[in-house]
Short mmCIF file of C-alpha atoms and ligand atoms in Angstrom, two decimals:
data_model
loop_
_atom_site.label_atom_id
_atom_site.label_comp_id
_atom_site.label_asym_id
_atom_site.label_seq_id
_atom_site.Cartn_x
_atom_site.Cartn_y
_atom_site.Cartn_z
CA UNK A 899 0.00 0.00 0.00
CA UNK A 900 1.21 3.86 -0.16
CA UNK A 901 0.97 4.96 2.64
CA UNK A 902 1.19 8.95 3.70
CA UNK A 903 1.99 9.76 7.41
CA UNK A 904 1.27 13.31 8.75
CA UNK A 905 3.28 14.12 11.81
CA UNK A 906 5.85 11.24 11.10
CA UNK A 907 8.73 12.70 13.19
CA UNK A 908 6.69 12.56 15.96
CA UNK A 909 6.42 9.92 19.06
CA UNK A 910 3.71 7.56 17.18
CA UNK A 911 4.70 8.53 13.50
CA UNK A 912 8.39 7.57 13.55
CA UNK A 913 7.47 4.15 14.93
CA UNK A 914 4.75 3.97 12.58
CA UNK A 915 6.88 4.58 9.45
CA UNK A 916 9.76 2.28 10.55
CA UNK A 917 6.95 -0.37 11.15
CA UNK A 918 4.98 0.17 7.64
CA UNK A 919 7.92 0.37 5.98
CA UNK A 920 9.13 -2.86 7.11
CA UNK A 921 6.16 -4.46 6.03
CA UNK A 922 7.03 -3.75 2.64
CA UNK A 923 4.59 -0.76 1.87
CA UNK A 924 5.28 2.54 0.72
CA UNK A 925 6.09 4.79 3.21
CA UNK A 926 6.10 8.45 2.81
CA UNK A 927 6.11 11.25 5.68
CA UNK A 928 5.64 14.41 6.55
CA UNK A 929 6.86 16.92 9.79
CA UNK A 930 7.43 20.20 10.27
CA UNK A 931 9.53 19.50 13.72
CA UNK A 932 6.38 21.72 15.47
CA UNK A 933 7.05 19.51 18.42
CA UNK A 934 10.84 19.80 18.58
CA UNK A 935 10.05 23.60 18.67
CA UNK A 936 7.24 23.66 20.88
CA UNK A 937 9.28 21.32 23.28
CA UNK A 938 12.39 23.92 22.85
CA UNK A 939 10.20 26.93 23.62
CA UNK A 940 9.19 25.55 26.72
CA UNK A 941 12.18 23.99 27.88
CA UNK A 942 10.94 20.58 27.64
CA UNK A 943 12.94 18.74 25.46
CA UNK A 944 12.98 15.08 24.90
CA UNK A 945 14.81 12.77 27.58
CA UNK A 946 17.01 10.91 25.15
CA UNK A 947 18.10 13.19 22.41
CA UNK A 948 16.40 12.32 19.06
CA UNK A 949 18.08 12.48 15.49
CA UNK A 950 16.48 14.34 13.70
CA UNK A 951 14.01 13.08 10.39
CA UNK A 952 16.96 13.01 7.93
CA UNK A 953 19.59 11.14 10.02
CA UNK A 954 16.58 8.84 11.15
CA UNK A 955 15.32 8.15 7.73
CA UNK A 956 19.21 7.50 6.60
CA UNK A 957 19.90 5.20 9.31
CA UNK A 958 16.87 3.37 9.19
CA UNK A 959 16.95 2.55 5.18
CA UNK A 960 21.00 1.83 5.93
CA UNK A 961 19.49 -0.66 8.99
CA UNK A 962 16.73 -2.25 6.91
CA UNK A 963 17.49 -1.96 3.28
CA UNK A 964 13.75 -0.17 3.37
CA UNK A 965 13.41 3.57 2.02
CA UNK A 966 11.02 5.94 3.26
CA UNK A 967 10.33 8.71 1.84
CA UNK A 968 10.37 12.08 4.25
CA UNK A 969 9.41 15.79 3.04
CA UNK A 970 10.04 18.38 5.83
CA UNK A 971 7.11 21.24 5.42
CA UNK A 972 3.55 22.26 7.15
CA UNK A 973 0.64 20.43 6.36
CA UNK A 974 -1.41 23.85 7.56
CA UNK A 975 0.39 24.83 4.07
CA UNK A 976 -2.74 22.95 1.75
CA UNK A 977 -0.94 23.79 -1.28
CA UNK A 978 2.01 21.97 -0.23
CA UNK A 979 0.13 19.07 1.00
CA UNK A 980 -2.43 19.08 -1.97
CA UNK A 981 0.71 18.54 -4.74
CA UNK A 982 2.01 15.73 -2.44
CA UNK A 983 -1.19 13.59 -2.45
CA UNK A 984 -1.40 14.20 -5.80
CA UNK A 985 2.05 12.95 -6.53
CA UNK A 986 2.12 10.27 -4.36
CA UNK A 987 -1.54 8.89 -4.89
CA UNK A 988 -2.23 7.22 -1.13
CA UNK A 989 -4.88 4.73 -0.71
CA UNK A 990 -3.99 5.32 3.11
CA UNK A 991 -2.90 8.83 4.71
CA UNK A 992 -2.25 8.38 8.71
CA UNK A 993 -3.11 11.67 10.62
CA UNK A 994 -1.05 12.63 13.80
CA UNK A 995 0.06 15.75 12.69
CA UNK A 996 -1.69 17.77 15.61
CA UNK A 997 -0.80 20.01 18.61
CA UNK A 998 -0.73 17.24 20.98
CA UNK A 999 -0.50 18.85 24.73
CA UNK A 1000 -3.18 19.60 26.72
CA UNK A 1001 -1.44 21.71 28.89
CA UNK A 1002 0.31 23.59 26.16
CA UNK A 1003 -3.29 24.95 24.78
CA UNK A 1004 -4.13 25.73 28.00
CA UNK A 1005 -0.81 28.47 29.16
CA UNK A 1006 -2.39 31.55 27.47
CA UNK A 1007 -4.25 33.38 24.03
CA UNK A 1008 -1.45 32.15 21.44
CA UNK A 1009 -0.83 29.04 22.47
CA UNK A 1010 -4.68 28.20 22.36
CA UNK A 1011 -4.42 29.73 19.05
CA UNK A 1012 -1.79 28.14 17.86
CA UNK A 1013 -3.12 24.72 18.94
CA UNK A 1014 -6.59 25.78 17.57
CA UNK A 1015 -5.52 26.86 13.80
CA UNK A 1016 -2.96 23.91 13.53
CA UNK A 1017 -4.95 21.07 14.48
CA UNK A 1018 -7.93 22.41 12.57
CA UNK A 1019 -6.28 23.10 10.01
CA UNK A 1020 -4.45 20.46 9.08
CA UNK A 1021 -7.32 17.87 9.45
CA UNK A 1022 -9.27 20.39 7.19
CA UNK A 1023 -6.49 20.21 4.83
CA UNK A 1024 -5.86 16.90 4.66
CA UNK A 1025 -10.23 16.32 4.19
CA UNK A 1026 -10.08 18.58 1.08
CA UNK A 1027 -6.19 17.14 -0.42
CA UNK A 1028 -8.16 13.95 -0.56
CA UNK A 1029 -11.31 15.15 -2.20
CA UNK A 1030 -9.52 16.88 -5.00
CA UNK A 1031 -6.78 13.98 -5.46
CA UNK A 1032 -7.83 10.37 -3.83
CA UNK A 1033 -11.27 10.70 -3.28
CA UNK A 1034 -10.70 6.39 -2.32
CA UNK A 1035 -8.07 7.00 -0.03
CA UNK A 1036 -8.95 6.06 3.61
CA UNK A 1037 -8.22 8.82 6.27
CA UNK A 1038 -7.16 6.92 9.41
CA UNK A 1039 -6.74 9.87 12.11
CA UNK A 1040 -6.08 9.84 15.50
CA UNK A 1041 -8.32 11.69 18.39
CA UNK A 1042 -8.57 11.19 22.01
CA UNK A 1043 -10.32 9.00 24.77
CA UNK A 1044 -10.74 12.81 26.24
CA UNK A 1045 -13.38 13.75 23.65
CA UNK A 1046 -15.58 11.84 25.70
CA UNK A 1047 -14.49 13.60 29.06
CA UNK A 1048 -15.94 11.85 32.03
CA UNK A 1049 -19.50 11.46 31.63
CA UNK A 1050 -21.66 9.50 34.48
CA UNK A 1051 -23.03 7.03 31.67
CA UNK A 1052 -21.00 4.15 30.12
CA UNK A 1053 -18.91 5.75 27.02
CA UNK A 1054 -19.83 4.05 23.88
CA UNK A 1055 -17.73 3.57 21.21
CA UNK A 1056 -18.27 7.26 18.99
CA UNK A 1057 -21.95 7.01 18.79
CA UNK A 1058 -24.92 7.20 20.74
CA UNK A 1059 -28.64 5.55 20.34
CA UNK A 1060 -31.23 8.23 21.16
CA UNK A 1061 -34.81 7.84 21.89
CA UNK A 1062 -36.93 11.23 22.14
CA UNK A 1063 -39.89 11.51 22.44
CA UNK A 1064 -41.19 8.55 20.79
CA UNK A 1065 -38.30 8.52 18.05
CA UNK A 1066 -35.15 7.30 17.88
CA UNK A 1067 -31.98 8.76 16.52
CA UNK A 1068 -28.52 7.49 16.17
CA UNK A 1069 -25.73 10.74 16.88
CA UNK A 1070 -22.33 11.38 17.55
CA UNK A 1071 -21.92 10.29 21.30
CA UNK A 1072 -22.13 13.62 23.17
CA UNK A 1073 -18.83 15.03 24.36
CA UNK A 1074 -17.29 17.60 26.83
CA UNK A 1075 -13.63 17.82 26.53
CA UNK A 1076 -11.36 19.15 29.67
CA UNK A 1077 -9.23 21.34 27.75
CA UNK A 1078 -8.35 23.67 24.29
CA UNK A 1079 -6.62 20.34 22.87
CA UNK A 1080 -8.67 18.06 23.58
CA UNK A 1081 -11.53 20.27 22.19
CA UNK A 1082 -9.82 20.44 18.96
CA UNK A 1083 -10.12 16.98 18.64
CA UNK A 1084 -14.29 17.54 18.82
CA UNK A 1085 -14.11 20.04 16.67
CA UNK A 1086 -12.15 17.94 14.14
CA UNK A 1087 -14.44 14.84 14.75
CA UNK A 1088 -17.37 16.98 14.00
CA UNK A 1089 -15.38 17.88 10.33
CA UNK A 1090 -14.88 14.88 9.40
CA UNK A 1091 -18.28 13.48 10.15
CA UNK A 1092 -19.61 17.20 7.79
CA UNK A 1093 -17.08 16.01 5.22
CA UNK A 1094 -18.29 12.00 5.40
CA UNK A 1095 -21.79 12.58 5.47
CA UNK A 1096 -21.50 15.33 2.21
CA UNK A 1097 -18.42 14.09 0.04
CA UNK A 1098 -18.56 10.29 0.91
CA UNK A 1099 -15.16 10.25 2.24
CA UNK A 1100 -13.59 6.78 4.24
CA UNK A 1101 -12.63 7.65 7.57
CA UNK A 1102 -11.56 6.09 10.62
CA UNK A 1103 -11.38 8.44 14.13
CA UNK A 1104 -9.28 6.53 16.80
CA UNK A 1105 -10.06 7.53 19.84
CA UNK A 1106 -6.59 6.77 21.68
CA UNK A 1107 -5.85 6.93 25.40
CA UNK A 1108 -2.47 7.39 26.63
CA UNK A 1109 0.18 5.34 24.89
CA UNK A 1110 3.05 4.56 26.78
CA UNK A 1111 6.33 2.17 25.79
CA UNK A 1112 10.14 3.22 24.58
CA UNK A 1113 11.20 0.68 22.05
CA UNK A 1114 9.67 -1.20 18.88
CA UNK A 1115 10.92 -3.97 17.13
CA UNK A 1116 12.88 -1.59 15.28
CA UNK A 1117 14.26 0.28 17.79
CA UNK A 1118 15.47 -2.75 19.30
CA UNK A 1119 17.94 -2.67 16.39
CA UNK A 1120 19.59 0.33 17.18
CA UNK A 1121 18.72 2.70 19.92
CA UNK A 1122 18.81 5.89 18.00
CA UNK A 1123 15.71 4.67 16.59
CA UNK A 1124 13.81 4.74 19.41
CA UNK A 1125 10.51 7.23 19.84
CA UNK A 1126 10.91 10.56 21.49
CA UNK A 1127 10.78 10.34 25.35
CA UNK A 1128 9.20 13.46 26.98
CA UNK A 1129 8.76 12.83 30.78
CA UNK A 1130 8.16 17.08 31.50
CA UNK A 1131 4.73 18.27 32.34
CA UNK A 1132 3.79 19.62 29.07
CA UNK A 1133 4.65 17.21 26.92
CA UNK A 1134 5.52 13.87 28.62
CA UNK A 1135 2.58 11.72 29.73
CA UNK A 1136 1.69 10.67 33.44
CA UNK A 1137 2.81 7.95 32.80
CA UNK A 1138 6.66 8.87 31.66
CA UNK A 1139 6.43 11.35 34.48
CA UNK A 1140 5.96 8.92 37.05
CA UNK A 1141 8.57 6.33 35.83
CA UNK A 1142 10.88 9.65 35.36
CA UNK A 1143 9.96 10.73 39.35
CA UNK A 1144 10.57 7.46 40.31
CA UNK A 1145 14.56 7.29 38.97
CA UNK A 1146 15.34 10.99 39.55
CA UNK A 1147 14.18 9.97 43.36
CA UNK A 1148 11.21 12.80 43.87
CA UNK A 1149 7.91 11.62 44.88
CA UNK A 1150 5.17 10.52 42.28
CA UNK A 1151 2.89 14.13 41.79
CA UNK A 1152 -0.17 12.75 41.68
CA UNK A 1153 -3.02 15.69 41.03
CA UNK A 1154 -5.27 15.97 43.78
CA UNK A 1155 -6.98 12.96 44.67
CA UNK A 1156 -5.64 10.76 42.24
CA UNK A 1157 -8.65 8.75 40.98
CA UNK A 1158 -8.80 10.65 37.54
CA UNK A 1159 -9.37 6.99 35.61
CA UNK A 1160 -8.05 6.54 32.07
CA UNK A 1161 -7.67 3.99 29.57
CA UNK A 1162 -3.93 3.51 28.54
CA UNK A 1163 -2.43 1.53 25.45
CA UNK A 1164 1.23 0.50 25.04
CA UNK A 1165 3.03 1.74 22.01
CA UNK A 1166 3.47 -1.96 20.13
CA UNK A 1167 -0.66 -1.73 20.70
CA UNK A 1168 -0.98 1.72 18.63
CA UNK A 1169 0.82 0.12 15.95
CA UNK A 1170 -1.30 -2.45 16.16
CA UNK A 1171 -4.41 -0.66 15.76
CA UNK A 1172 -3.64 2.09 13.45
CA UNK A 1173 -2.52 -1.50 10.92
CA UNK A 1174 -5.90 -3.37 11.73
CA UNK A 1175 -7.70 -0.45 10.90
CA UNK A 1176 -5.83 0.44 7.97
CA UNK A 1177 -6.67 -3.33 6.74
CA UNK A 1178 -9.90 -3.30 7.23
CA UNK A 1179 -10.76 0.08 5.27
CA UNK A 1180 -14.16 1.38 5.63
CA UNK A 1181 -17.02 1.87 3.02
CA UNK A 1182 -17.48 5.55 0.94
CA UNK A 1183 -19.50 7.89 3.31
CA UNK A 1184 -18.87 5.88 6.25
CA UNK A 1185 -17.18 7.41 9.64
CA UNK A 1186 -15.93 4.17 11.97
CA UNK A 1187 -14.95 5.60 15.36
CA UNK A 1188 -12.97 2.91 17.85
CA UNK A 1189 -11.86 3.41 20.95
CA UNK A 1190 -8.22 2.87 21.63
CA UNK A 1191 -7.10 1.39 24.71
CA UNK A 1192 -6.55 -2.12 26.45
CA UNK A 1193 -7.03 -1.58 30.23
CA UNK A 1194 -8.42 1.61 32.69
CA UNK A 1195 -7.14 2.72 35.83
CA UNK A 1196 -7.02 4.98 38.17
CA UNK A 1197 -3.89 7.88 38.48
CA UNK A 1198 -3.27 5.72 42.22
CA UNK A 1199 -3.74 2.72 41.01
CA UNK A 1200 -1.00 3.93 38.72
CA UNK A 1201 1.31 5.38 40.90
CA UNK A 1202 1.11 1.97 43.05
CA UNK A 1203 2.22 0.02 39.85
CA UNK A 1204 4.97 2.14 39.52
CA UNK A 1205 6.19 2.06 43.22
CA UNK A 1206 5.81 -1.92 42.91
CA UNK A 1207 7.79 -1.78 39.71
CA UNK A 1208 10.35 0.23 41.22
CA UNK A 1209 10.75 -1.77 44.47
CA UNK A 1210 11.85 -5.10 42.29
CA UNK A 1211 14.86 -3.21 41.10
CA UNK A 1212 15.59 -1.76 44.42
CA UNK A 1213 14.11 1.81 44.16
CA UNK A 1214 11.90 2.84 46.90
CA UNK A 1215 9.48 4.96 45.03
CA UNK A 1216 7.25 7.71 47.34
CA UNK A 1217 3.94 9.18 46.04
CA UNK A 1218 2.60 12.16 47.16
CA UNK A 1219 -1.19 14.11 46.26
CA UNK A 1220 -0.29 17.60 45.19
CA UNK A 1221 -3.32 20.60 44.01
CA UNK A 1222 -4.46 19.66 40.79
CA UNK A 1223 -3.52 22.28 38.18
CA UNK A 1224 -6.67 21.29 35.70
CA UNK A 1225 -10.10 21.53 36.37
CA UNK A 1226 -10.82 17.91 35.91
CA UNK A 1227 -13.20 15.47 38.26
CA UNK A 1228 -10.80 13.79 40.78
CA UNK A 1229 -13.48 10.71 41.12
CA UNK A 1230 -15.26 10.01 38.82
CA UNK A 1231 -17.28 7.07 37.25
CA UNK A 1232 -15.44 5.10 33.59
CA UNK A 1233 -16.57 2.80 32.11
CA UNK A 1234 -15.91 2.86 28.03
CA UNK A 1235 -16.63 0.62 25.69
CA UNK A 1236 -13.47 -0.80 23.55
CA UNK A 1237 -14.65 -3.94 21.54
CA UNK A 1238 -14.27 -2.86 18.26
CA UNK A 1239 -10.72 -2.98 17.94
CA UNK A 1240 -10.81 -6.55 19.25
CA UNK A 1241 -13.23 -7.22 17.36
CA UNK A 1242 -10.49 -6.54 14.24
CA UNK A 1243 -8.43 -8.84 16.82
CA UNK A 1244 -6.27 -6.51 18.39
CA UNK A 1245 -3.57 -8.78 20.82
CA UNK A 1246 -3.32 -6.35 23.30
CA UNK A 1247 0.59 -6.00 25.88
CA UNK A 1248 -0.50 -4.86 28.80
CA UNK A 1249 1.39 -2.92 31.21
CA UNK A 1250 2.66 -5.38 33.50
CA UNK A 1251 5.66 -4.98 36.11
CA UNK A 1252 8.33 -6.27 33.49
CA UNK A 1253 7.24 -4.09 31.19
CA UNK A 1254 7.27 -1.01 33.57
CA UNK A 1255 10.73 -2.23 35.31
CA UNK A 1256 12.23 -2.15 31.40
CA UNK A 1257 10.95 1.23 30.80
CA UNK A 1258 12.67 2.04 34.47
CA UNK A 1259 15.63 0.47 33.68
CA UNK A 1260 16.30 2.70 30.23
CA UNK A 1261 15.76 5.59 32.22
CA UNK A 1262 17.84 4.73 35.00
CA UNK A 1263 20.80 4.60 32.03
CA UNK A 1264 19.93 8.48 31.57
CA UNK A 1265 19.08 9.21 35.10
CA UNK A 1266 21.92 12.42 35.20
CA UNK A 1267 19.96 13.74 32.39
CA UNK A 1268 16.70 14.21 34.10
CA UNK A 1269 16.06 18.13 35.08
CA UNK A 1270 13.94 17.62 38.58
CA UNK A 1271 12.45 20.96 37.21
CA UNK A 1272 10.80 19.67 34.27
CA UNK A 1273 8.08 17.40 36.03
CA UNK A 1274 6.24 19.69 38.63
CA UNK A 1275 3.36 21.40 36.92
CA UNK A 1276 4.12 24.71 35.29
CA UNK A 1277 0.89 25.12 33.98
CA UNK A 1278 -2.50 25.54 35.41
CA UNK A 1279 -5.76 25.67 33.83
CA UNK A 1280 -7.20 28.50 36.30
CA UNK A 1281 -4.73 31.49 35.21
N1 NAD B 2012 0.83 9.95 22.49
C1 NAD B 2012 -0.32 9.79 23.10
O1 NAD B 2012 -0.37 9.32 24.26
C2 NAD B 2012 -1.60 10.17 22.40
C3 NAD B 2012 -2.83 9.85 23.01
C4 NAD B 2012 -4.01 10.17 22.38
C5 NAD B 2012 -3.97 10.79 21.14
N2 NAD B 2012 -2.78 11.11 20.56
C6 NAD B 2012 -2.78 11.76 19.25
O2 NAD B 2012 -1.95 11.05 18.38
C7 NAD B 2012 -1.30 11.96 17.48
C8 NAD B 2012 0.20 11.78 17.56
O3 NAD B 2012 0.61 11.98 18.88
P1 NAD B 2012 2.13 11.95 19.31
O4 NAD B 2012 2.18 11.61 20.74
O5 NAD B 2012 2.90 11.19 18.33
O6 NAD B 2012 2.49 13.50 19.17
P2 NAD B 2012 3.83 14.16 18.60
O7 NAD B 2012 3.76 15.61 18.91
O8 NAD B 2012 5.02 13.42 19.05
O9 NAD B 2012 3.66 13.92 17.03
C9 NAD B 2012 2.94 14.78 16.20
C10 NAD B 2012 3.88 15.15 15.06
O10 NAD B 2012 3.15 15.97 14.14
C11 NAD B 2012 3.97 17.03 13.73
N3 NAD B 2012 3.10 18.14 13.32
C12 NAD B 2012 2.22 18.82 14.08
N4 NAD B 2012 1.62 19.78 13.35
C13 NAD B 2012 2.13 19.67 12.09
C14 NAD B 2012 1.92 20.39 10.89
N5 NAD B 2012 1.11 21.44 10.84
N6 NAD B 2012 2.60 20.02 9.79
C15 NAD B 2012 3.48 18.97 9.82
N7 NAD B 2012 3.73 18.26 10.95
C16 NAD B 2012 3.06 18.62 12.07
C17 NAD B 2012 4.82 17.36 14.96
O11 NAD B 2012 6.01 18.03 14.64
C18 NAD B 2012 5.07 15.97 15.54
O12 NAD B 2012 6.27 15.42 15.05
C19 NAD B 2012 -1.75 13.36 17.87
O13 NAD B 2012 -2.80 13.76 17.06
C20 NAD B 2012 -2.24 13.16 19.29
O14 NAD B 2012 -3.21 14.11 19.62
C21 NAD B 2012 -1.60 10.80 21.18
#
């Protein structure tokens, strides 16, 4: 297949490619190092240092006798994007290329702006490169788990039965979002259902939850490989921040009372999906929404996994409840549904103690590294 990744520099596109690629399709990416940038402009650069898109394309064609193709530009730019789907012809183009930092839309006017006019636009861009040039070509993108937010009914998986009055409707399952980002990804959901429903376009909206992991089967090859690693509190996860706390020897930050419940995936798991769903294209006019995760937890229950993690390799890992710098439900009742991608047969790795005491044990080789500064919360949703 050709294959066209947007945001393929990034955490889940460089994997992605090197995956794809290695398959035997036809790879071809695209980045405009926004989150390098963003990461330098707020001092929250990646853990292990990351070459950059050329050296990583070079040395992973030299690796794997593969070639993927990489053009360095912004997809916001649609005439730059528009001549590239022409040329290359896609039956698949991969969507990450977003903002992807909830807390980064949330310190102030242009950083909401610049989250709001990026993610919008590209997904707008990409809708209308493949109505002019690959009307057939399916649009696998990636939203959130927190388009949903944390409603006190079970989450369904996109959609949502409605009786009224006598008469029943099916809709896009309602959602309330918990911050600018995450609100993008609504907006863009509601696009690409406008653009489905009117042009007949083939589009899959993957509602992901937290990924978390540091190696592929690729990286395994050669470290340099590896996916970014950002453990700060803009950019790196809860989960990298905890496993980061728990080297650097500073107590787990968990954000008030801790039972904020997610659903997490591990990075071999996102590869997974995004390929079963690419496999199993959708019909013209059709919008397929999954949810993307394996298992839900609390933030305590995941602070305890760490600490248990940490005590097998001899670290005695403290956790302490600190004021929550979002306005977010602290407890709250989750339950989503997440059958579809099983359904596709998804074989999900769960995030068991060897898995967590590997990802501690790569850290620990960059422990002098860490900046203690980086992980307390810099930004809060109230200013
Ligand atoms: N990583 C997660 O835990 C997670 C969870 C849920 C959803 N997602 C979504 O998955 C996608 C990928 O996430 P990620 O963690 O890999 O983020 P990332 O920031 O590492 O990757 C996104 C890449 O897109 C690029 N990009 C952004 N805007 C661009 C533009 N206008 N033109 C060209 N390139 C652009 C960035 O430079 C970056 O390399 C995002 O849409 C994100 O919202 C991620």
């Amino acid at each position: 297949m050709r294959i066209l990744i947007l945001g393929g520099d990034g955490y889940l596109g460089w994997p992605t490619a090197m995956a794809f690629a290695n398959e035997g399709h036809d790879v071809c990416v695209v980045d405009n190092y926004l989150r390098r940038n963003l990461a330098r402009e707020t001092n929250s650069e990646a853990l292990m240092s990351c070459p950059n898109l050329h050296e990583r394309v070079g040395l992973f064609n030299a690796t794997f006798g593969r070639k993927i193709d990489y053009h360095i530009f912004d997809c916001t730019d649609f005439a730059r994007l528009e001549s590239l789907v022409a040329a290359f012809a896609p039956e698949t183009i991969i969507h990450y290329a977003e903002q992807p930092s909830a807390p980064y839309s949330m310190i102030g006017f242009p950083e909401a702006q610049r989250t709001l006019n990026n993610n919008l636009g590209v997904t707008f861009n990409a809708i209308w490169a493949i109505i002019r040039h690959a009307p057939d070509c399916h649009l696998v993108k990636l939203g959130t788990m927190g388009e949903y937010g944390t409603p006190n009914i079970d989450i369904e998986e996109g959609w949502l039965d409605v009786s009224h009055n006598g008469r029943r409707h099916k809709f896009l399952y309602p959602r309330q979002a918990g911050s600018l980002y995450h609100t993008t990804k609504v907006l863009d959901t509601d696009l690409l259902w406008f653009y489905v429903r009117t042009y007949g376009l083939r589009v899959t909206d993957l509602m992901q939850g937290p990924v978390y992991g540091l190696d592929t089967n690729e990286s395994a090859a050669d470290k340099r490989l590896a996916p970014s690693f950002h453990y700060d509190d803009i950019f790196g996860t809860v989960v990298n921040r905890f496993l980061v706390q728990a080297v650097a020897g500073i107590p787990l930050t968990v954000y008030g009372r801790g039972g904020q419940t997610r659903g997490y995936l591990n990075l071999l798991d996102t590869l997974q999906c995004v390929e079963l769903a690419m496999k199993s294209p959708v019909e013209r006019g059709e919008l397929r929404i999954l949810n993307q995760f394996t298992e839900q937890f609390t933030v305590n229950e995941l602070a305890q996994r760490v600490r248990d993690a940490g005590k097998r390799l001899g670290i005695e890992v403290r956790i302490e409840s600190i004021e929550n710098p979002r306005k977010e439900l602290e407890e709250h009742y989750y339950n989503a549904r997440h059958s579809g991608l099983l359904e596709l047969r998804l074989k999900p790795h769960f995030m068991t103690e060897e898995v967590l005491e590997k990802m501690l044990s790569r850290i620990m080789e960059c422990r002098d590294a860490i900046d203690p500064k980086k992980v307390m919360p810099r930004v809060s949703w109230r200013s």
